Short mmCIF file of C-alpha atoms in Angstrom, two decimals:
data_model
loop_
_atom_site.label_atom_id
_atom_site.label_comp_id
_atom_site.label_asym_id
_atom_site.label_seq_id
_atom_site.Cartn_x
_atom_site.Cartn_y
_atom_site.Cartn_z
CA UNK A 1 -28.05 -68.38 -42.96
CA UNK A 2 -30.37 -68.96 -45.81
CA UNK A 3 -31.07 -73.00 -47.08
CA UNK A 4 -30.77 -71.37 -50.67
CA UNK A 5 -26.67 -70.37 -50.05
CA UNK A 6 -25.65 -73.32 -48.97
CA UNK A 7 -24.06 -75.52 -51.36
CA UNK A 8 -24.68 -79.18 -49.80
CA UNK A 9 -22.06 -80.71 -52.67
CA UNK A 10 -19.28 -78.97 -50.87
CA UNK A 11 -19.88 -81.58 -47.30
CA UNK A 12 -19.18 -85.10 -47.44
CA UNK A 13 -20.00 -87.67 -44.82
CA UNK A 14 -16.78 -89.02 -43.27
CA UNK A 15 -17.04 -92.85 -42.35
CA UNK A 16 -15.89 -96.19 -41.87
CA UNK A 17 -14.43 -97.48 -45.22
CA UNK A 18 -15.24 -101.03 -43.77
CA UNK A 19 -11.82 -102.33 -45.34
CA UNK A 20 -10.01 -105.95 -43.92
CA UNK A 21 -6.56 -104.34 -44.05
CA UNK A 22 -6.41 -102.13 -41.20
CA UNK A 23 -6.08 -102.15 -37.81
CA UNK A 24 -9.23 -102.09 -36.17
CA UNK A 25 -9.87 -101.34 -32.74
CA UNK A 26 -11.78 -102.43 -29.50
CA UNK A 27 -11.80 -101.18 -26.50
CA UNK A 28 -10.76 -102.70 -22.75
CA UNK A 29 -13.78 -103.26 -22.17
CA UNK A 30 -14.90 -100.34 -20.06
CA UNK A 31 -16.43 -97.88 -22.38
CA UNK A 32 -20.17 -98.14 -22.80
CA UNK A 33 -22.23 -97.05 -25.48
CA UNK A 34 -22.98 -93.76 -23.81
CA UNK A 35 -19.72 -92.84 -23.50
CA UNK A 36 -18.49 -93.96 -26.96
CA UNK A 37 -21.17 -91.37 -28.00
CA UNK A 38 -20.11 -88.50 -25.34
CA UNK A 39 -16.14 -89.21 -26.35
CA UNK A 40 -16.85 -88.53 -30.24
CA UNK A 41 -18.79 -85.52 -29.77
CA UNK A 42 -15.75 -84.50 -27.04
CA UNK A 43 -18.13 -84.12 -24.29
CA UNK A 44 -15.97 -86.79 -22.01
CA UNK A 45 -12.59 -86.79 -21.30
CA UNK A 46 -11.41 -90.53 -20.15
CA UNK A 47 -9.58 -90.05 -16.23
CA UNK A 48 -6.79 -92.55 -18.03
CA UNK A 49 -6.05 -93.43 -21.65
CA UNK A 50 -8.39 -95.83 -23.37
CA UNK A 51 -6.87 -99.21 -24.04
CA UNK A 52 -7.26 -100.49 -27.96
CA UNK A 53 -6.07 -103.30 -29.81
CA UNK A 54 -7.30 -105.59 -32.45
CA UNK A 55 -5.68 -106.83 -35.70
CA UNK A 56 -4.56 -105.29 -39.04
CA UNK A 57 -2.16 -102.71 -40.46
CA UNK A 58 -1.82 -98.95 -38.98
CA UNK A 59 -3.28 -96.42 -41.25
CA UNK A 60 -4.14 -92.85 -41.00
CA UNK A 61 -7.28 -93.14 -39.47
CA UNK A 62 -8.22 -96.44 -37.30
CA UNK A 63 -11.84 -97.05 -36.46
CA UNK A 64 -13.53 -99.58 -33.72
CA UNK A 65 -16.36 -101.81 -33.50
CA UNK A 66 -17.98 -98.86 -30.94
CA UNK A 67 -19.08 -96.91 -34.56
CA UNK A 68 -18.57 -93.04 -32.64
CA UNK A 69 -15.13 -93.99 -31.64
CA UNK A 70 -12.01 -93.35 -33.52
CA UNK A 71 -8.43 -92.87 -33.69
CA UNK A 72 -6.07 -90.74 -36.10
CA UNK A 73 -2.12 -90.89 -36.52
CA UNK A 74 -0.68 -87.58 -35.27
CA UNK A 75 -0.63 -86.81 -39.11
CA UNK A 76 -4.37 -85.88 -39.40
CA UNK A 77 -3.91 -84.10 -36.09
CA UNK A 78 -1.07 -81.88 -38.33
CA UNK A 79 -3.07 -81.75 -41.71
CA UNK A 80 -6.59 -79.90 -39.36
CA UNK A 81 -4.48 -77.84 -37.31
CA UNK A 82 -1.85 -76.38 -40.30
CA UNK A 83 -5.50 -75.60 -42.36
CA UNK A 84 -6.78 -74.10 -38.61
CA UNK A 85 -10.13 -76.47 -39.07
CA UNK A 86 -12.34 -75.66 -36.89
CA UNK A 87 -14.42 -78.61 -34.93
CA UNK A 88 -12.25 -81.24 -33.71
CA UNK A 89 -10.60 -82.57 -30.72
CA UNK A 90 -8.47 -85.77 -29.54
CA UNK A 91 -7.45 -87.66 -26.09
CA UNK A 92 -5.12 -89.83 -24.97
CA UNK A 93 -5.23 -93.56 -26.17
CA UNK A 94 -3.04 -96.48 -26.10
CA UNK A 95 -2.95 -98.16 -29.01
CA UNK A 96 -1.60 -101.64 -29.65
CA UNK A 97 -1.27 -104.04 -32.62
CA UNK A 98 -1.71 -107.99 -33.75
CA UNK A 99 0.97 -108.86 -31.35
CA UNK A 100 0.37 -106.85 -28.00
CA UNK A 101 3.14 -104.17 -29.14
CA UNK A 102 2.65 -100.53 -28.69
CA UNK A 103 1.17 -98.53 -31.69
CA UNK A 104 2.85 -94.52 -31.04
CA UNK A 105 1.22 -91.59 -32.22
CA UNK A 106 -2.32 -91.99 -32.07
CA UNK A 107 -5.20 -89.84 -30.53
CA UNK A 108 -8.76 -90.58 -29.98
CA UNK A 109 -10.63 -88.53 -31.99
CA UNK A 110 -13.38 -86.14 -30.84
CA UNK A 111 -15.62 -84.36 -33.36
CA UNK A 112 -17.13 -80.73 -31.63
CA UNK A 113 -19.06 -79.21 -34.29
CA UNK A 114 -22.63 -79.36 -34.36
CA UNK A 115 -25.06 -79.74 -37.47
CA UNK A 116 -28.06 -79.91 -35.82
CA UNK A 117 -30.60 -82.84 -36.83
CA UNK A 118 -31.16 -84.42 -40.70
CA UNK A 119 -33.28 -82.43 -42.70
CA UNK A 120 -35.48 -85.72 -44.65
CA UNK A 121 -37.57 -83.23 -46.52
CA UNK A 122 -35.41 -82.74 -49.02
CA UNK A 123 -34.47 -86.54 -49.35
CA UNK A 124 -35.82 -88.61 -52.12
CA UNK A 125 -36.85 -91.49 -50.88
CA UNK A 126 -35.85 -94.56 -53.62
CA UNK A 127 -36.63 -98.02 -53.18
CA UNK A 128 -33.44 -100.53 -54.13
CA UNK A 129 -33.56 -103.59 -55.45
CA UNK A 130 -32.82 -106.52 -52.91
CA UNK A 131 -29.08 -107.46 -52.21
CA UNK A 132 -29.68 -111.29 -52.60
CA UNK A 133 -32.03 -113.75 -54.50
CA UNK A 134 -33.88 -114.33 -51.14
CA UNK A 135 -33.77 -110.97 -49.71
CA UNK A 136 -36.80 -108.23 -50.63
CA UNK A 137 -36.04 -104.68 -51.88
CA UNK A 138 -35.56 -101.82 -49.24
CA UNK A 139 -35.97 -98.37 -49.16
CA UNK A 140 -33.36 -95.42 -48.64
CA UNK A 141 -33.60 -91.86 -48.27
CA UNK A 142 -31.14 -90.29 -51.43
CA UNK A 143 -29.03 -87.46 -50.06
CA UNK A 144 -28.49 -85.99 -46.48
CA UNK A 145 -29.13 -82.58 -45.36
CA UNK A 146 -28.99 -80.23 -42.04
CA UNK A 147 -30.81 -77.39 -41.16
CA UNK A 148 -28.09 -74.17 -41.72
CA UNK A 149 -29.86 -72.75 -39.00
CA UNK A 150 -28.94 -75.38 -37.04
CA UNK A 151 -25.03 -75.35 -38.06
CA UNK A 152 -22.12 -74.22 -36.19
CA UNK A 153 -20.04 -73.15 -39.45
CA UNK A 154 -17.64 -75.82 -37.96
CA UNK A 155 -15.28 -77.40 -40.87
CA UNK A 156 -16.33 -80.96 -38.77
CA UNK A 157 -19.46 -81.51 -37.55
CA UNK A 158 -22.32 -83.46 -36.48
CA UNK A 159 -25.66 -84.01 -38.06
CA UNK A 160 -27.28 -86.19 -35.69
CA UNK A 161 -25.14 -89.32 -35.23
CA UNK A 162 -23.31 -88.28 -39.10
CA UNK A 163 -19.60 -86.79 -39.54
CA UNK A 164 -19.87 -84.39 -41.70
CA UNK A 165 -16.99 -82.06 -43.18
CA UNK A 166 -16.08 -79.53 -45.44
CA UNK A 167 -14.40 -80.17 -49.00
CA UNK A 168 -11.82 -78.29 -48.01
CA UNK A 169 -10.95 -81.28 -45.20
CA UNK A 170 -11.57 -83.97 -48.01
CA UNK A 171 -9.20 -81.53 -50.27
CA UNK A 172 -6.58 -81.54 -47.59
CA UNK A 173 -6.59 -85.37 -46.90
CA UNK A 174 -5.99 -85.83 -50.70
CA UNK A 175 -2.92 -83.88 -50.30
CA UNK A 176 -1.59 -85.44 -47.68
CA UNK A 177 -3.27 -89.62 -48.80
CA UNK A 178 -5.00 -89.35 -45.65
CA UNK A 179 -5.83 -93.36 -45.66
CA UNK A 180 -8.79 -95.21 -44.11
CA UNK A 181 -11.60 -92.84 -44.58
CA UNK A 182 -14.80 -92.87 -46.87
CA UNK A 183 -16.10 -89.38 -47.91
CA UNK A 184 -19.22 -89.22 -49.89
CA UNK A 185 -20.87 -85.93 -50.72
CA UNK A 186 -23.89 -84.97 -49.10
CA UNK A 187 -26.37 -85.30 -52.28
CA UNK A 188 -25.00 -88.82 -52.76
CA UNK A 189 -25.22 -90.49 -49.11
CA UNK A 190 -28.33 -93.06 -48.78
CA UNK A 191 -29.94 -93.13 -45.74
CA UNK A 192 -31.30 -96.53 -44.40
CA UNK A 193 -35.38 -95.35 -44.29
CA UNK A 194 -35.85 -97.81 -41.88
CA UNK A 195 -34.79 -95.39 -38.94
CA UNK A 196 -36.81 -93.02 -40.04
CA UNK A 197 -39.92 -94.45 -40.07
CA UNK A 198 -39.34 -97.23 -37.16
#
């Protein structure tokens, strides 16, 4: 596939909207960081489900304080598979709310498709202003890219530790007010430059 087809306005990274209102999860304490990791790329299956609670209001998509691991409501399970989207998978979970009581119809959420690494020569790298009197400005790289070489053609994907999907996925959970989800397009993301460079 040739860098000069693709159209990098049509992906969006998919992440944590960081919002107070919904539920947000934790684990029983028996997932490490390499598994979170090998469960969101589906390359573990858990022997028995994984045990979540923590407080705040279901919503579409519930995310923990592992940031790999999430959880969607059988709806976003229904909204990929009616579109036949290509990259995704989901386990068993137990999910429970504020008060110990059992939270149905949620999955953990696996994401298949491969992107292959970032691509930070076509960043621009833009220094921001600092976030606080006290604080000093920082740099960030302006816009995310993959190698096509390196893609899949999944709908959902990974670029190195990124979720990244198709608009047709962010068209889909429009349609169906898919909740609890941040998609920016790819040109727009901002990369901490720290990571790049430490």
């Amino acid at each position: 596939m040739s860098i000069s087809i693709v159209n990098y306005k049509a992906f969006f990274w998919m992440s944590d909207p960081l919002a107070n209102r919904p539920l947000r999860l934790d684990t029983d304490g028996t997932v490490s960081g390499t598994m979170a990791w090998q469960l969101s790329r589906g390359q573990l299956i858990p022997k028995r489900p994984l045990v979540a609670a923590m407080g705040g209001q279901p919503a579409s998509i519930l995310w923990t304080r592992f940031p790999p691991l999430g959880c969607v409501h059988q709806r976003v399970i229904d909204v990929l598979s009616q579109h036949n989207f290509k990259g995704w998978d989901v386990y068993p979970v137990e999910v429970y709310g504020r008060k110990g009581e059992p939270v149905p119809d949620y999955y953990g959420f696996a994401i298949t498709g491969r992107g292959g690494e970032v691509d930070i020569s076509r960043s621009q790298l833009v220094t921001k202003p600092a976030p606080t009197e006290r604080g000093r400005p920082y740099q960030v790289y302006l816009g995310m890219y993959f190698h096509p070489g390196q893609w899949d053609g999944s709908d959902l994907f990974f670029v190195n530790g990124h979720r990244v999907v198709r608009d047709a996925v962010v068209k889909a959970f429009k349609r169906a007010k898919i909740s609890n989800v941040q998609l920016v397009s790819l040109p727009d993301v901002e990369l901490d430059a720290y990571f790049f460079h430490s």
